Coordinates of C-alpha atoms in Angstrom, one line a residue:
M294 CA 0.0 0.0 0.0
S295 CA 2.9 2.4 0.7
D296 CA 4.0 2.6 -3.0
K297 CA 1.7 5.5 -3.7
L298 CA 3.2 7.3 -0.7
A299 CA 6.6 6.6 -2.2
E300 CA 5.4 8.3 -5.4
L301 CA 4.2 11.3 -3.5
T302 CA 7.5 11.6 -1.7
A303 CA 9.3 11.4 -5.1
A304 CA 7.2 14.3 -6.3
G305 CA 8.6 16.5 -3.6
V306 CA 6.0 16.1 -0.9
A307 CA 7.2 15.1 2.5
V308 CA 4.7 12.8 4.2
W309 CA 4.2 13.7 7.9
L310 CA 1.8 12.1 10.4
D311 CA -0.6 14.4 12.2
D312 CA -0.9 12.3 15.3
L313 CA 1.2 11.2 18.3
S314 CA 0.5 9.0 21.3
R315 CA 2.4 7.0 23.9
G316 CA 0.7 3.9 22.3
R317 CA 2.3 4.5 18.9
L318 CA 5.6 4.8 20.6
H319 CA 5.2 1.7 22.9
T320 CA 4.1 -0.6 20.1
G321 CA 6.7 0.6 17.5
D322 CA 3.9 1.8 15.2
L323 CA 5.5 5.2 14.6
D324 CA 8.8 3.5 13.7
R325 CA 6.9 1.2 11.3
L326 CA 5.3 4.1 9.6
R327 CA 8.7 5.7 9.2
R328 CA 10.2 2.6 7.7
E329 CA 7.4 1.2 5.6
W330 CA 5.1 4.2 4.9
H331 CA 7.7 6.9 4.1
V332 CA 6.5 9.0 7.1
S333 CA 9.3 11.6 7.6
G334 CA 7.8 13.8 10.3
V335 CA 5.2 14.1 13.1
T336 CA 3.0 17.0 14.2
S337 CA 1.2 17.2 17.5
N338 CA -1.2 19.8 19.0
P339 CA -3.2 20.1 22.2
T340 CA -6.2 18.3 20.7
I341 CA -4.0 15.3 19.8
F342 CA -2.4 15.1 23.3
A343 CA -5.8 15.5 25.0
K344 CA -7.2 12.5 22.9
A345 CA -4.1 10.4 23.6
L346 CA -4.1 10.9 27.3
S347 CA -7.8 10.1 27.6
E348 CA -7.4 6.7 25.9
G349 CA -6.0 3.6 27.6
S350 CA -3.4 3.3 30.3
D351 CA -0.2 4.1 28.5
Y352 CA 0.5 7.1 30.8
A353 CA -0.6 5.5 34.1
E354 CA 2.9 4.6 35.4
Q355 CA 4.4 8.0 34.6
V356 CA 1.3 9.8 36.1
K357 CA 1.7 7.8 39.3
D358 CA 5.4 8.8 39.5
L359 CA 4.5 12.5 38.9
A360 CA 1.8 12.3 41.5
T361 CA 4.3 10.8 44.0
R362 CA 6.7 13.7 43.3
G363 CA 3.9 16.2 44.0
L364 CA 4.1 18.0 40.7
S365 CA 1.5 20.6 39.8
V366 CA -1.0 19.8 37.0
E367 CA 0.8 22.1 34.5
E368 CA 4.3 20.7 35.4
A369 CA 3.0 17.2 35.0
T370 CA 1.3 17.9 31.7
R371 CA 4.6 19.3 30.3
M372 CA 6.5 16.2 31.6
L373 CA 4.0 13.9 29.9
T374 CA 3.9 15.7 26.5
T375 CA 7.6 16.4 26.2
Y376 CA 8.4 12.8 27.1
D377 CA 6.3 11.7 24.1
V378 CA 7.8 14.3 21.8
R379 CA 11.4 13.5 22.9
W380 CA 10.8 9.8 22.3
A381 CA 9.2 10.5 18.9
C382 CA 12.3 12.7 18.0
D383 CA 14.5 9.7 18.7
V384 CA 12.3 7.4 16.5
M385 CA 12.4 9.9 13.7
R386 CA 16.1 10.6 14.0
P387 CA 17.0 8.3 11.1
A388 CA 14.8 10.4 8.7
F389 CA 16.5 13.5 10.1
D390 CA 20.0 12.1 9.4
T391 CA 19.3 10.7 5.9
S392 CA 17.7 14.0 4.9
H393 CA 20.5 16.0 6.4
G394 CA 18.2 17.7 8.8
L395 CA 15.4 18.5 6.4
D396 CA 12.9 16.0 7.7
G397 CA 12.7 13.7 10.7
R398 CA 11.1 16.6 12.6
V399 CA 8.6 16.3 15.5
S400 CA 6.5 19.4 16.5
I401 CA 5.3 20.4 19.9
E402 CA 3.1 23.5 20.4
V403 CA 3.5 26.3 22.9
D404 CA 0.6 26.8 25.4
P405 CA -2.2 28.1 23.2
R406 CA -3.4 30.3 26.0
L407 CA -0.4 32.5 25.2
A408 CA -1.4 33.1 21.5
D409 CA -1.8 36.9 22.1
R410 CA 1.2 37.3 24.4
T411 CA 4.5 37.7 22.6
A412 CA 7.0 37.7 25.5
E413 CA 5.4 34.7 27.2
T414 CA 5.3 32.8 23.9
I415 CA 9.1 33.3 23.4
A416 CA 9.8 32.2 26.9
E417 CA 7.6 29.1 26.4
A418 CA 9.3 28.3 23.1
K419 CA 12.7 28.4 24.7
G420 CA 11.6 26.3 27.7
L421 CA 10.2 23.6 25.4
W422 CA 13.4 23.6 23.4
W423 CA 15.5 23.1 26.5
L424 CA 13.2 20.5 27.9
V425 CA 12.9 18.2 24.9
D426 CA 16.6 18.8 24.0
R427 CA 16.5 17.3 20.5
E428 CA 17.8 19.1 17.4
N429 CA 15.1 17.6 15.3
L430 CA 12.4 19.3 17.3
F431 CA 10.0 22.0 15.9
I432 CA 8.4 24.5 18.3
K433 CA 4.9 25.3 17.1
I434 CA 3.9 29.0 17.4
P435 CA 0.5 30.2 16.1
A436 CA 0.6 32.9 13.4
T437 CA -1.4 35.4 15.4
L438 CA -0.3 39.1 15.3
A439 CA 1.4 38.6 18.6
G440 CA 2.9 35.4 17.3
L441 CA 4.8 37.0 14.4
P442 CA 7.4 38.8 16.6
A443 CA 7.7 35.6 18.7
I444 CA 8.5 33.6 15.6
T445 CA 11.2 36.0 14.7
A446 CA 12.7 36.0 18.2
T447 CA 12.6 32.3 18.5
L448 CA 14.4 31.7 15.2
A449 CA 16.9 34.4 16.2
A450 CA 17.7 32.3 19.2
G451 CA 18.6 29.4 16.9
I452 CA 15.4 27.4 17.6
S453 CA 13.6 25.7 14.7
V454 CA 9.9 26.7 14.3
N455 CA 6.7 25.3 12.9
V456 CA 4.4 28.2 12.4
T457 CA 0.8 27.0 12.8
L458 CA -2.8 28.3 12.3
I459 CA -2.2 30.1 9.0
F460 CA -5.4 30.7 7.0
S461 CA -4.9 34.0 5.1
L462 CA -2.5 34.9 2.3
D463 CA -1.7 38.2 4.0
R464 CA -0.8 36.5 7.2
Y465 CA 1.2 34.0 5.4
K466 CA 3.3 36.8 3.8
G467 CA 3.8 38.2 7.3
V468 CA 4.9 34.7 8.5
M469 CA 7.5 34.5 5.7
D470 CA 8.8 38.0 6.6
A471 CA 9.0 37.0 10.2
F472 CA 11.1 33.9 9.1
L473 CA 13.5 36.0 7.1
A474 CA 13.9 38.5 9.9
G475 CA 14.5 35.7 12.3
L476 CA 17.2 34.1 10.2
E477 CA 18.9 37.5 9.6
Q478 CA 19.0 38.1 13.4
A479 CA 20.1 34.5 14.0
R480 CA 23.0 35.1 11.6
A481 CA 23.9 38.3 13.3
N482 CA 23.8 36.5 16.7
G483 CA 26.4 34.0 15.5
H484 CA 24.1 31.0 14.9
D485 CA 24.7 28.6 12.1
I486 CA 21.6 29.3 10.1
A487 CA 22.0 26.1 8.0
K488 CA 20.9 24.2 11.2
I489 CA 17.7 26.3 11.7
A490 CA 14.6 24.9 10.0
S491 CA 11.1 26.1 9.7
V492 CA 7.8 25.1 8.1
A493 CA 4.7 27.3 7.7
S494 CA 1.5 25.3 8.4
F495 CA -1.2 26.6 6.0
F496 CA -4.6 25.2 7.0
V497 CA -6.7 23.7 4.3
S498 CA -10.0 21.9 5.0
R499 CA -11.3 24.4 7.6
V500 CA -11.4 27.0 4.8
D501 CA -13.8 24.9 2.8
T502 CA -15.9 24.1 5.8
E503 CA -16.4 27.7 6.7
I504 CA -16.8 29.1 3.1
D505 CA -19.1 26.2 2.1
K506 CA -21.3 27.1 5.0
R507 CA -21.5 30.7 3.9
L508 CA -22.1 29.8 0.2
G509 CA -25.0 27.6 1.1
E510 CA -25.9 24.0 0.3
G511 CA -25.3 22.8 -3.2
H512 CA -23.5 25.9 -4.4
P513 CA -21.3 25.3 -7.5
L514 CA -18.3 26.8 -5.8
A515 CA -18.5 24.6 -2.7
G516 CA -15.3 22.6 -2.0
K517 CA -13.1 24.8 -4.2
A518 CA -11.9 27.6 -1.9
A519 CA -9.4 25.6 0.2
V520 CA -7.3 24.3 -2.6
A521 CA -7.4 27.6 -4.4
N522 CA -6.3 29.5 -1.3
A523 CA -3.4 27.0 -0.7
R524 CA -2.3 27.2 -4.3
L525 CA -2.1 31.0 -4.1
A526 CA -0.1 30.6 -0.9
Y527 CA 2.4 28.5 -2.8
E528 CA 2.6 31.3 -5.4
A529 CA 3.4 33.7 -2.7
Y530 CA 6.1 31.3 -1.4
E531 CA 7.7 31.1 -4.8
Q532 CA 7.8 34.9 -5.0
V533 CA 9.4 35.4 -1.6
F534 CA 11.9 32.6 -1.9
S535 CA 13.2 33.9 -5.3
S536 CA 13.9 37.3 -3.8
A537 CA 17.3 39.0 -3.4
R538 CA 16.6 39.1 0.4
W539 CA 16.2 35.3 0.5
Q540 CA 19.2 34.7 -1.8
A541 CA 21.5 36.5 0.7
L542 CA 20.4 34.0 3.4
A543 CA 20.6 31.0 1.0
D544 CA 24.1 32.0 0.2
A545 CA 24.9 31.8 3.9
G546 CA 23.5 28.2 4.0
A547 CA 19.9 28.8 5.0
R548 CA 17.1 26.5 3.9
P549 CA 13.7 27.9 2.8
Q550 CA 10.7 27.7 5.1
R551 CA 8.7 25.0 3.5
P552 CA 4.9 25.3 3.1
L553 CA 3.1 22.6 5.1
W554 CA -0.4 21.7 4.2
A555 CA -2.2 21.2 7.5
S556 CA -5.8 20.1 8.3
T557 CA -5.8 17.8 5.3
G558 CA -8.4 15.4 6.5
V559 CA -11.5 15.8 4.3
K560 CA -14.5 16.7 6.5
N561 CA -17.2 16.6 3.8
P562 CA -18.0 13.0 2.8
A563 CA -19.2 14.3 -0.6
Y564 CA -15.6 15.2 -1.5
S565 CA -12.8 12.9 -2.4
D566 CA -11.1 11.8 0.7
V567 CA -7.6 12.5 -0.8
M568 CA -8.4 15.9 -2.4
Y569 CA -6.2 17.9 0.0
V570 CA -3.3 15.7 -0.9
A571 CA -3.7 15.0 -4.6
D572 CA -4.6 18.6 -5.5
L573 CA -1.7 20.1 -3.5
I574 CA 1.4 18.3 -4.9
A575 CA 4.3 20.7 -5.4
P576 CA 8.1 20.5 -4.9
G577 CA 9.4 21.3 -1.5
T578 CA 6.1 21.0 0.4
V579 CA 5.0 19.0 3.4
N580 CA 1.6 17.3 3.9
T581 CA 0.8 16.4 7.4
M582 CA -2.1 13.9 7.4
P583 CA -4.2 12.0 9.9
Q584 CA -3.6 8.3 9.5
A585 CA -7.0 7.8 7.8
T586 CA -6.0 10.2 5.1
M587 CA -2.6 8.6 4.7
E588 CA -4.2 5.2 4.3
A589 CA -6.7 6.5 1.8
F590 CA -4.0 8.0 -0.4
A591 CA -1.9 4.8 -0.1
D592 CA -4.9 2.9 -1.3
H593 CA -6.2 5.0 -4.2
G594 CA -4.4 8.3 -4.4
V595 CA -2.9 9.5 -7.7
T596 CA 0.3 11.4 -7.8
L597 CA 0.8 13.9 -10.6
P598 CA 4.1 15.7 -11.0
D599 CA 2.7 19.1 -9.9
T600 CA -0.9 20.0 -9.2
V601 CA -0.2 23.5 -7.9
T602 CA 2.0 25.8 -10.0
G603 CA 0.0 25.7 -13.2
H604 CA -3.3 26.6 -11.5
Y605 CA -2.7 30.1 -10.2
A606 CA -5.0 31.9 -12.7
D607 CA -7.8 29.4 -12.0
A608 CA -7.3 29.8 -8.2
K609 CA -7.6 33.5 -8.5
R610 CA -10.8 33.2 -10.5
V611 CA -12.2 30.8 -7.8
M612 CA -11.5 33.3 -5.1
A613 CA -12.9 36.2 -7.1
D614 CA -16.1 34.2 -7.8
I615 CA -16.5 33.4 -4.1
A616 CA -16.1 37.1 -3.3
A617 CA -18.7 37.9 -5.9
A618 CA -21.0 35.4 -4.3
G619 CA -21.0 37.5 -1.2
V620 CA -18.4 35.7 0.9
D621 CA -16.1 38.1 2.8
Y622 CA -12.6 36.4 2.7
D623 CA -11.1 38.6 5.3
D624 CA -13.9 37.8 7.7
V625 CA -13.6 34.1 7.0
V626 CA -9.9 33.9 7.8
D627 CA -10.2 36.2 10.9
H628 CA -13.0 33.9 12.2
L629 CA -10.9 30.8 11.5
E630 CA -7.9 32.1 13.3
R631 CA -9.9 33.1 16.4
D632 CA -11.8 29.8 16.3
G633 CA -8.6 27.8 15.9
V634 CA -7.0 29.4 18.9
V635 CA -10.2 28.9 21.0
K636 CA -10.3 25.2 19.9
F637 CA -6.7 24.6 20.9
E638 CA -7.3 26.5 24.2
T639 CA -10.3 24.2 24.9
S640 CA -8.3 21.1 24.1
W641 CA -5.4 22.3 26.3
N642 CA -7.9 22.9 29.2
E643 CA -9.3 19.4 28.6
L644 CA -5.8 18.0 28.7
L645 CA -5.1 19.8 32.0
A646 CA -8.4 18.5 33.5
S647 CA -7.6 15.0 32.4
V648 CA -4.1 15.1 33.9
E649 CA -5.5 16.6 37.1
A650 CA -8.0 13.8 37.5
Q651 CA -5.4 11.2 36.8
L652 CA -3.0 12.7 39.3
K653 CA -5.7 12.8 42.0
A654 CA -6.6 9.1 41.3
A655 CA -2.9 8.2 41.5
R656 CA -2.5 10.0 44.8

């Protein structure tokens, strides 16, 4: 089944798993996916951790030890999540080594309650970097307005960053600017910028979900916005990473900030279950997938050489037609960003509540 994923990889798309749990690590499943399914990276978020901790007894022994030590709920939560991420970094290390540091990355997110607080986000990013202590780690920072300077400062400190919750083209351009500024400052600070990596997680399916709702049932433009939006993001990426400003950094050894297609599980059963993979194939990209999407593509996905760069004009027409239909793009992406932060905050609070309950039971 993994041959189709090999074809996707050969087309320039890094296949990453959008899931992490202690169970995957204990059973060797993550290592199997790396060896047999061409999985070359892992992303996690508060929702994924909340789900993992609520299922089974994989965390029971560590929770008991943390309870015995009298750790607070927040301290214990960080010990549990960073343990998983550190272990996953070690599992993915062969992919990191064979790709010379390009792939083999595992992401952990800063506390989502800090999304609008720059200084605290920077401190949290540094704390996670020290705590996990693996060079193939990514620190996930949301692309809120307060997050942009935090992204720059974190990169300037020599820390690799996965920028998350990007929905709009304008915000994506701000993210790329923050990346360039971060590398420029890192270089000035004496860091080897060849060792600093970054991806920009551009969210896909949620755009269709929101715009479809505003268009109304059965609208001919339904299911077209997300792919069009992502394709225009790749056009912006090509423009920025062919600039003189970027070339100066590339000459010093820097690697570009790769576009990462996130939220690629299809939520509408009327659509192809692999559309956010098959329609977004382009060189130098990452697609982080839930396992169900990965299995679907491995079963019946079709890899074409490039399904992005020849479609810019069509993508612009789609977005113009959606605007003409009365959908306010700026309002959509603002709503999605706010909603994304709230959802992650909710999941984080659920995670804390779950840890608290387990600590009390262990005591």
